[in-house]
Coordinates of N, CA, C and O in Angstrom, one line a residue:
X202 N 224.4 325.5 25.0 CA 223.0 325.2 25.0 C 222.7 323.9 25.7 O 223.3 322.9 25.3
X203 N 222.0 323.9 26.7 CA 221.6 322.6 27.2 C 220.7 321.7 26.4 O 219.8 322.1 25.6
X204 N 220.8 320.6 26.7 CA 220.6 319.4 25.8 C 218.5 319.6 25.3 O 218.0 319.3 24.2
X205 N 217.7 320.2 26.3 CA 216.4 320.5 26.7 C 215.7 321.4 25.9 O 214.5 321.3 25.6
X206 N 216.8 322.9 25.6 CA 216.8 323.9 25.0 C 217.0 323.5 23.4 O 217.9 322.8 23.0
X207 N 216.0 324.0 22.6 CA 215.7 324.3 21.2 C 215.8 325.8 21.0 O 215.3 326.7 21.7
X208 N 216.5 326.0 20.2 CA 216.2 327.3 19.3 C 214.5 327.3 18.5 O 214.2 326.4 17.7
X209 N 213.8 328.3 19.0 CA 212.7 328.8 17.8 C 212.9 329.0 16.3 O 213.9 329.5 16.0
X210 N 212.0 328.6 15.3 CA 212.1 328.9 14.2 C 211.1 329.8 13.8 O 209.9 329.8 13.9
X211 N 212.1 330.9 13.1 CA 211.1 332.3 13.0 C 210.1 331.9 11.6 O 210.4 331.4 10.5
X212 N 209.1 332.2 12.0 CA 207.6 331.8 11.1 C 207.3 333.0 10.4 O 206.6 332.8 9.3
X213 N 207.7 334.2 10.7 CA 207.1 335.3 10.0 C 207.9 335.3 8.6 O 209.1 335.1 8.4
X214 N 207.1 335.5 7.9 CA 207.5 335.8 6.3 C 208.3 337.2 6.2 O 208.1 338.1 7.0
X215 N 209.2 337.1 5.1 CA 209.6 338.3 4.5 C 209.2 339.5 4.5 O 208.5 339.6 3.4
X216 N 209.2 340.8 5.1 CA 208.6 342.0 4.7 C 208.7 342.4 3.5 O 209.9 342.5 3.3
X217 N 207.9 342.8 2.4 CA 207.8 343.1 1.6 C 206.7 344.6 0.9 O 205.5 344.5 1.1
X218 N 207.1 345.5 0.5 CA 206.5 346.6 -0.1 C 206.7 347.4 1.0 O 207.3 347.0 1.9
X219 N 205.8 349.0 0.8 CA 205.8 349.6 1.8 C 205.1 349.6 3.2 O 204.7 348.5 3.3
X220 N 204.9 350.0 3.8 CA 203.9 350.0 4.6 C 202.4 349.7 4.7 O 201.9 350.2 3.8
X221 N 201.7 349.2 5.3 CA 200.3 349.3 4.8 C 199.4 349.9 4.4 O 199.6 351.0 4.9
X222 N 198.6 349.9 3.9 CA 197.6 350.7 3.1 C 196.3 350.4 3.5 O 195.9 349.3 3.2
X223 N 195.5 351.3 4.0 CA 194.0 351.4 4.1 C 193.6 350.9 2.8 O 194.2 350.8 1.7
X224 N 192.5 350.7 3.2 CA 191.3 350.3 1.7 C 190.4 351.6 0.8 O 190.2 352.5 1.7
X225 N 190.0 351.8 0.1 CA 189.6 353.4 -0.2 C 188.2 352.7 0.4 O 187.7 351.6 0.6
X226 N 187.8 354.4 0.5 CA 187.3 355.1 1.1 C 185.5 354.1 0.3 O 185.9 353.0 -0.1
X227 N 184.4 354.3 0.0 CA 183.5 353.9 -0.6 C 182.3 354.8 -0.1 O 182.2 355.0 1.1
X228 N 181.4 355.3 -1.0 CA 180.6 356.1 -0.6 C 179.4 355.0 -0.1 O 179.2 353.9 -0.6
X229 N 179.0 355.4 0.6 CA 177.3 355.2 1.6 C 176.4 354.3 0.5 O 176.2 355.0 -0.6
X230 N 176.1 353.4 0.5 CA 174.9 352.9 0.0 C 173.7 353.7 0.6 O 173.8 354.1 1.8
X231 N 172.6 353.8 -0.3 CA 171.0 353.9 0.5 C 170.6 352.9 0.5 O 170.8 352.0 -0.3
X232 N 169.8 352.8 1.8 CA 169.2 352.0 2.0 C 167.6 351.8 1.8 O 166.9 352.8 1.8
X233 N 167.2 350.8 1.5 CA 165.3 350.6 1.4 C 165.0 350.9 2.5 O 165.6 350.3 3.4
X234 N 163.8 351.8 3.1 CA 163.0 351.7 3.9 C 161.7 351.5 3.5 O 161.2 352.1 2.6
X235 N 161.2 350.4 4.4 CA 160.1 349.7 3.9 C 158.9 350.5 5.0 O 159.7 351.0 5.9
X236 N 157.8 350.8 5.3 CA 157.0 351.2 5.7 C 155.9 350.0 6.2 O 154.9 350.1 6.9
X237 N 156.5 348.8 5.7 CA 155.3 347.6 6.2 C 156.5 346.1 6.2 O 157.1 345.6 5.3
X238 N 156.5 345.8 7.2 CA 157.1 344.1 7.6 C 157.2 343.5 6.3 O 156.3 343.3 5.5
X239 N 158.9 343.1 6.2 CA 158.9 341.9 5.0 C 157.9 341.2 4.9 O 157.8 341.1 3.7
X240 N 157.1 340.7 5.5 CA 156.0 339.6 5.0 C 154.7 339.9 6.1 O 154.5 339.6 7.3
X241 N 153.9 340.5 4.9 CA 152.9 341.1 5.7 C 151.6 339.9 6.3 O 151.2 338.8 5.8
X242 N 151.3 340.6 7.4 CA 150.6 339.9 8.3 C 149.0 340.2 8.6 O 148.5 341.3 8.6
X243 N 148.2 339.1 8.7 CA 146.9 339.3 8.8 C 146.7 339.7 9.9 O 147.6 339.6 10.7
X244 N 145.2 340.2 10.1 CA 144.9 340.6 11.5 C 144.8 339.4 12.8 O 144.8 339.6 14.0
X245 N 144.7 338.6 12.2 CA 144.5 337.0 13.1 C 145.5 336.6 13.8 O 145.5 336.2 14.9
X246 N 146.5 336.9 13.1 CA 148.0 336.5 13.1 C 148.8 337.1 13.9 O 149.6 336.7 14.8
X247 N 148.3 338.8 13.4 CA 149.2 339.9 14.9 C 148.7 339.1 16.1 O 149.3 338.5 17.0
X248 N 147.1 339.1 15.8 CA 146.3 339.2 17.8 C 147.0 337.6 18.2 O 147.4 337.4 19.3
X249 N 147.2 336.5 17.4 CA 147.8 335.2 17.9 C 149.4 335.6 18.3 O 149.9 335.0 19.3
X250 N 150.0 336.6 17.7 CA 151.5 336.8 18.1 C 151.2 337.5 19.3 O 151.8 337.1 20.3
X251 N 150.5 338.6 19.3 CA 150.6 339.3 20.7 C 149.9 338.6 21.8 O 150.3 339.0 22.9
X252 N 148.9 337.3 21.7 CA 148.9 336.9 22.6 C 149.8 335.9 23.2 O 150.1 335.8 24.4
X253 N 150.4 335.1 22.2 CA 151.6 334.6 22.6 C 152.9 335.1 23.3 O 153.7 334.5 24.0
X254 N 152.9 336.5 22.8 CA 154.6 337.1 23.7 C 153.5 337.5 24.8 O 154.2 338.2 25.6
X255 N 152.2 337.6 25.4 CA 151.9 337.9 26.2 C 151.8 336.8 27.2 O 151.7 337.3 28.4
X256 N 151.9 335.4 27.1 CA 151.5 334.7 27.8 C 152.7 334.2 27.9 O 152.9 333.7 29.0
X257 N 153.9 334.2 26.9 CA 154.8 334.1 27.3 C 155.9 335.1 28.4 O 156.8 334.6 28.9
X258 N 155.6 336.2 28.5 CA 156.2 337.6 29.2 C 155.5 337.2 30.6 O 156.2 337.5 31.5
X259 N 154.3 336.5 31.0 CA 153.9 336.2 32.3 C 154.5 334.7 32.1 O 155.5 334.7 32.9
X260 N 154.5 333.5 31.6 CA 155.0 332.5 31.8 C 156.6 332.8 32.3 O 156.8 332.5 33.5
X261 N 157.5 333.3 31.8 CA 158.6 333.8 31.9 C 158.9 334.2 33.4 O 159.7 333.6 34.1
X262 N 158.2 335.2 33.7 CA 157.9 335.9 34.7 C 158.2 335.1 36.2 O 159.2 335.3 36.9
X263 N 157.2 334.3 36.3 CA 156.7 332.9 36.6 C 157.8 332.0 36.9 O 157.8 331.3 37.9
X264 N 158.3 332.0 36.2 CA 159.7 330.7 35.7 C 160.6 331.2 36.8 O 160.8 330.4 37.7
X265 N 161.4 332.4 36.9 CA 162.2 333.8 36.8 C 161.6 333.1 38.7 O 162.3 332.3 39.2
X266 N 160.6 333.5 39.2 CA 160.1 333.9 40.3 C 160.4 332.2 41.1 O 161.2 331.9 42.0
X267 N 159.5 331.3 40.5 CA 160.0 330.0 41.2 C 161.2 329.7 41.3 O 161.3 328.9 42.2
X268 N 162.3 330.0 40.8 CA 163.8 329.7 40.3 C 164.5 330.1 41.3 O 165.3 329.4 41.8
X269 N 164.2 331.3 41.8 CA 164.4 332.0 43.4 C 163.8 332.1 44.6 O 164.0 332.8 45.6
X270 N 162.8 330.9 44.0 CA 162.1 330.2 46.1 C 161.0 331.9 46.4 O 160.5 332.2 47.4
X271 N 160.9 332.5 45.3 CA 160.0 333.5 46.0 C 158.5 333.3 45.5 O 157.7 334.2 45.8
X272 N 158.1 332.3 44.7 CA 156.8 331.9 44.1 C 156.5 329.9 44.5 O 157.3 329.1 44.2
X273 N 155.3 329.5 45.1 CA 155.6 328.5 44.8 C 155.7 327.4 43.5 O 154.9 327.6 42.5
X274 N 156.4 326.5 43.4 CA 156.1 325.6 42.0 C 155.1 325.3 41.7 O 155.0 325.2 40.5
X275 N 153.6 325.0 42.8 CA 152.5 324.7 42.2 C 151.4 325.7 41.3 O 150.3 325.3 40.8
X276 N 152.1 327.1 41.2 CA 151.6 328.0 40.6 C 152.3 328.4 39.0 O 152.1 329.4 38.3
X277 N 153.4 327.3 38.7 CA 153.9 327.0 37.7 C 153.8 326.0 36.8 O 154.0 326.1 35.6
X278 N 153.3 324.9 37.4 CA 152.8 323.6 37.2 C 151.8 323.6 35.8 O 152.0 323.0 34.7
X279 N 150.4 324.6 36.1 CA 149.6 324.4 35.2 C 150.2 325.3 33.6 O 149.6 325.2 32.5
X280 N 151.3 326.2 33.8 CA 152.1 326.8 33.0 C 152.9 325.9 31.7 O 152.9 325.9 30.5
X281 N 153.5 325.1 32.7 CA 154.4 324.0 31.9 C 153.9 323.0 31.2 O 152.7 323.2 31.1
X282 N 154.1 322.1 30.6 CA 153.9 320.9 30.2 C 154.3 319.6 31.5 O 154.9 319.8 32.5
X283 N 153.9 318.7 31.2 CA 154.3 317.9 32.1 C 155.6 317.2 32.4 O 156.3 316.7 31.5
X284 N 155.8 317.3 33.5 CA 157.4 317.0 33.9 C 158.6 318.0 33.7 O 159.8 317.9 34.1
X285 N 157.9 319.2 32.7 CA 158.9 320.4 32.8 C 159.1 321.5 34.3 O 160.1 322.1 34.7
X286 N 158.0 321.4 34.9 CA 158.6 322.6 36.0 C 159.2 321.2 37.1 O 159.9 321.7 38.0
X287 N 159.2 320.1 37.3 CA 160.4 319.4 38.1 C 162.0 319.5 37.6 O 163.0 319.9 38.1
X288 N 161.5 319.0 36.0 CA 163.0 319.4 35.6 C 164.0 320.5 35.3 O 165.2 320.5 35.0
X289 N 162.9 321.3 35.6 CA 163.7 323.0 35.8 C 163.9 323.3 37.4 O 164.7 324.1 37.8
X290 N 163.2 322.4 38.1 CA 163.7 323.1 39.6 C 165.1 322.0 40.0 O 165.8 322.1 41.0
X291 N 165.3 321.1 39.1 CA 166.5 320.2 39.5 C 167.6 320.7 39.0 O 168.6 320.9 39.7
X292 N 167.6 320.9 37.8 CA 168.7 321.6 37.4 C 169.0 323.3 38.1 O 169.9 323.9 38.6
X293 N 167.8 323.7 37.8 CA 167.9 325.4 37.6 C 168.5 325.3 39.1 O 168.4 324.3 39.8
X294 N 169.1 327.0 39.5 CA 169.9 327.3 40.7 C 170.0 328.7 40.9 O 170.2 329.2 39.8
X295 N 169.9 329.8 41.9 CA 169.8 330.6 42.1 C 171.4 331.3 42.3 O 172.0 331.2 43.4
X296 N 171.7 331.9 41.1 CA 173.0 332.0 41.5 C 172.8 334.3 41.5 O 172.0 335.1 41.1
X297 N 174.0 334.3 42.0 CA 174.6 336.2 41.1 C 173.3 336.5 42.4 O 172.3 336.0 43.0
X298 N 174.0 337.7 42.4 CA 172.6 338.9 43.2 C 172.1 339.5 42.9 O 172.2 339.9 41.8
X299 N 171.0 340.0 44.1 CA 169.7 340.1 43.4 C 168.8 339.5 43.0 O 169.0 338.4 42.7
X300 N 167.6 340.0 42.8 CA 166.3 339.3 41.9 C 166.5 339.5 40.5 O 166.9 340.6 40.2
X301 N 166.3 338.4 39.5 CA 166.3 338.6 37.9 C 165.1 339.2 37.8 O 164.2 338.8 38.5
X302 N 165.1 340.2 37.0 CA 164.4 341.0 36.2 C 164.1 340.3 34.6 O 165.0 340.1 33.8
X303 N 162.7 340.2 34.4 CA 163.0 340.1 33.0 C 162.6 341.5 32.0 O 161.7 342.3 32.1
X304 N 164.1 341.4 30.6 CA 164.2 342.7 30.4 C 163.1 343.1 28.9 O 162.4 344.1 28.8
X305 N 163.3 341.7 27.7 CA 162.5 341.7 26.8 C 162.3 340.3 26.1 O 163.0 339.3 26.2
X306 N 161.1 340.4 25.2 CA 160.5 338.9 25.3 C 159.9 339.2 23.9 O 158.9 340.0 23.7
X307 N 160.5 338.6 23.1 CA 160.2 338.2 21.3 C 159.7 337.1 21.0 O 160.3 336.1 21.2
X308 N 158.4 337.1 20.4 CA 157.1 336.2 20.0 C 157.5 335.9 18.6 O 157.8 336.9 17.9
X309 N 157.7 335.0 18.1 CA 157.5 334.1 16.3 C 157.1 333.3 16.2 O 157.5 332.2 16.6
X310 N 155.9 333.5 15.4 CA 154.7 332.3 15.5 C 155.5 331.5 14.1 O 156.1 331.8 13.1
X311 N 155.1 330.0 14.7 CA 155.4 329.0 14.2 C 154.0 328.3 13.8 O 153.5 327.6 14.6
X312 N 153.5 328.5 12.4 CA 152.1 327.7 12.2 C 151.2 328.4 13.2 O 151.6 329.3 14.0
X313 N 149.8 327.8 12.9 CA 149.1 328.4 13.7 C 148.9 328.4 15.1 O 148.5 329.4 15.6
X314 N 149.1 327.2 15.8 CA 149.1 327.2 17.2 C 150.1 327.1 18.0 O 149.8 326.8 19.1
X315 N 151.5 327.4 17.8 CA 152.9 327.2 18.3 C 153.4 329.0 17.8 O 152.9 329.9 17.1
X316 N 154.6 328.8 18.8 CA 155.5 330.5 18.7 C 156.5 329.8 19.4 O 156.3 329.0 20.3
X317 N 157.9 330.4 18.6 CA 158.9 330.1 19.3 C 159.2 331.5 20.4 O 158.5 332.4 20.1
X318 N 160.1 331.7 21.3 CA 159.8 332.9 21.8 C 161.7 332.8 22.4 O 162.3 331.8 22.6
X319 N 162.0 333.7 22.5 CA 163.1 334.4 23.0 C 163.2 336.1 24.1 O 162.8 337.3 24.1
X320 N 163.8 335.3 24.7 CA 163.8 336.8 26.0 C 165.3 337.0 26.6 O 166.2 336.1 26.4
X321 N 165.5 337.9 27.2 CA 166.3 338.0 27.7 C 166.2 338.4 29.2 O 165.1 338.9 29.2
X322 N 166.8 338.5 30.5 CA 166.6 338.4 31.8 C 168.4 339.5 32.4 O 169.5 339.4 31.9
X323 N 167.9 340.3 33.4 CA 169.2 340.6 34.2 C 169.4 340.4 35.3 O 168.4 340.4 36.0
X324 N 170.5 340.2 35.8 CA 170.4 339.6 37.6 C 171.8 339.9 38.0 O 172.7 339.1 37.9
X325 N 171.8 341.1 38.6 CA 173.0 341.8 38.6 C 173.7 342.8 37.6 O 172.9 343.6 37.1
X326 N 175.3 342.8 37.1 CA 175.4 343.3 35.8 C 175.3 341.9 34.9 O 175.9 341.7 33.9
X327 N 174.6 341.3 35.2 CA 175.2 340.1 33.8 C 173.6 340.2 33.2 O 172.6 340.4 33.9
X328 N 173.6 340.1 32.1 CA 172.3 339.0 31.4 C 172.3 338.2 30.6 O 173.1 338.2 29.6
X329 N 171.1 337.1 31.1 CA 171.6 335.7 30.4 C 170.3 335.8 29.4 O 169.8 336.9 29.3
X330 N 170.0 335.0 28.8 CA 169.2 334.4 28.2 C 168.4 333.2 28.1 O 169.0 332.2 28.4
X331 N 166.9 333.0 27.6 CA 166.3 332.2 27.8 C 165.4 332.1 26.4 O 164.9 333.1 25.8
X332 N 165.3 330.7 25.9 CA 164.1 330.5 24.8 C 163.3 329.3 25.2 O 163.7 328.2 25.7
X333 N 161.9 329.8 24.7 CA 161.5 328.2 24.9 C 160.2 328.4 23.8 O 160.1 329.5 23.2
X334 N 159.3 327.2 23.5 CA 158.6 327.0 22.7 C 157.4 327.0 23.5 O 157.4 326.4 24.6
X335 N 156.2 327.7 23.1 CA 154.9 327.5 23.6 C 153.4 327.2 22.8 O 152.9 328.0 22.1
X336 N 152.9 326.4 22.9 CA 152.0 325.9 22.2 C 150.8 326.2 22.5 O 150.6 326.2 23.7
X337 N 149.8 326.4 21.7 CA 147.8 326.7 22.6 C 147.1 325.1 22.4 O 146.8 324.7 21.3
X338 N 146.9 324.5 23.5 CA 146.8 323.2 23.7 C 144.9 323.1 23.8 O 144.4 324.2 24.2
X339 N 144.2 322.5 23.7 CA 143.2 322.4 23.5 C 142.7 321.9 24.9 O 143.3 320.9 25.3
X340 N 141.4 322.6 26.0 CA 141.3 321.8 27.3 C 139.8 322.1 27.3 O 139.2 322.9 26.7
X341 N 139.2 320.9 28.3 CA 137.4 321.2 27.9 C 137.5 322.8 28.2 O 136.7 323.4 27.5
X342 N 138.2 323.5 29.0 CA 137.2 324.8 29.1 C 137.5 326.0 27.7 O 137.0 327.1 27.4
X343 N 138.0 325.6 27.3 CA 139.1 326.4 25.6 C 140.4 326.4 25.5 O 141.2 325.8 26.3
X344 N 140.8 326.9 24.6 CA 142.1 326.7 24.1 C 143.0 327.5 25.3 O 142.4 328.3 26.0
X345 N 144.3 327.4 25.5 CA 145.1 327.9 26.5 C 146.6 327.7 26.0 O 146.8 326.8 25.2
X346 N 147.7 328.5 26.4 CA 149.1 328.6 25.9 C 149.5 327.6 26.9 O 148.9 327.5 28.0
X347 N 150.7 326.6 26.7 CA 151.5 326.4 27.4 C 152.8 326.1 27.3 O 153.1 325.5 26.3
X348 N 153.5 326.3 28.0 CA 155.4 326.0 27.2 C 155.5 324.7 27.6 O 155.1 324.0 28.5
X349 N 156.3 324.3 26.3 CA 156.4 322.5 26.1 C 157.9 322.7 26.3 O 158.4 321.9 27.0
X350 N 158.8 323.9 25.7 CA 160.0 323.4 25.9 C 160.3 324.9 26.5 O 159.6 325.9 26.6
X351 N 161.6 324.7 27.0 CA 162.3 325.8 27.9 C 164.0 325.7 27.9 O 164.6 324.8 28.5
X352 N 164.6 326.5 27.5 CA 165.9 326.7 27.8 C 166.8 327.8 28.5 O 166.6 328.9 28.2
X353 N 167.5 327.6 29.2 CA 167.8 329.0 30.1 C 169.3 329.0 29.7 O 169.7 328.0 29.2
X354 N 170.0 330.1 30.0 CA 171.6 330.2 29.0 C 172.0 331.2 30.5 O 173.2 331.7 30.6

């Protein structure tokens, strides 16, 4: 044996008993089916949720389209909060082929005037992911959604 060369020390334990053994078998639980959402919702509350994944499904949209030079940024600007659509065109990068598609976009309202939101996007075979936070901000002409925060994956 050269001076460099170690022998291994075998780590596996002792075999013991027979062979292995499956676990038995267990019959099916039933399940509850509920007919109405864990935590039922006022009518105020749907139309604030559906307007939120609606404004967020076009904000998204929007995001998706400047990110690939085919929208300009000033038509994202009044979308964002301030200083968010510079710091998404500095980072963000057009990568993979093709145009991103976005595929689906989940609204959860947070209190009354915020919703956190989650979507997902495809651009080629891959898809990535995106969340951001959108808030209804108060402006002389009425109230309006806008995303304060943004993350892309």
């Amino acid at each position: 044996m050269s001076p460099n060369v170690f022998p291994v020390i075998d780590y596996e334990p002792p075999s013991f008993g027979g062979p292995p053994a499956l676990p038995p078998v267990l019959p099916a639980r039933r399940r509850i089916v509920r007919d109405q959402p864990a935590r039922p919702r006022n009518a105020a509350e749907e139309v604030r949720t559906r307007a939120a994944a609606t404004f967020a499904d076009a904000a998204l949209r929007r995001v998706l389209e400047v990110i690939e030079r085919r929208r300009p940024v000033a038509q994202l600007r009044p979308l964002l909060a301030a200083g968010l659509a510079d710091s998404l065109l500095a980072t963000a990068r057009h990568t993979g082929p093709g145009a991103a598609r976005l595929r689906r976009v989940r609204a959860q309202p947070v209190g009354a005037r915020a919703a956190e939101v989650s979507a997902s996007y495809a651009r080629g075979e891959r898809v990535h992911a995106i969340a951001c936070r959108i808030e209804q901000i108060s402006t002389p002409t009425g109230p309006r959604w806008q995303v304060v925060a943004l993350h892309m994956g």
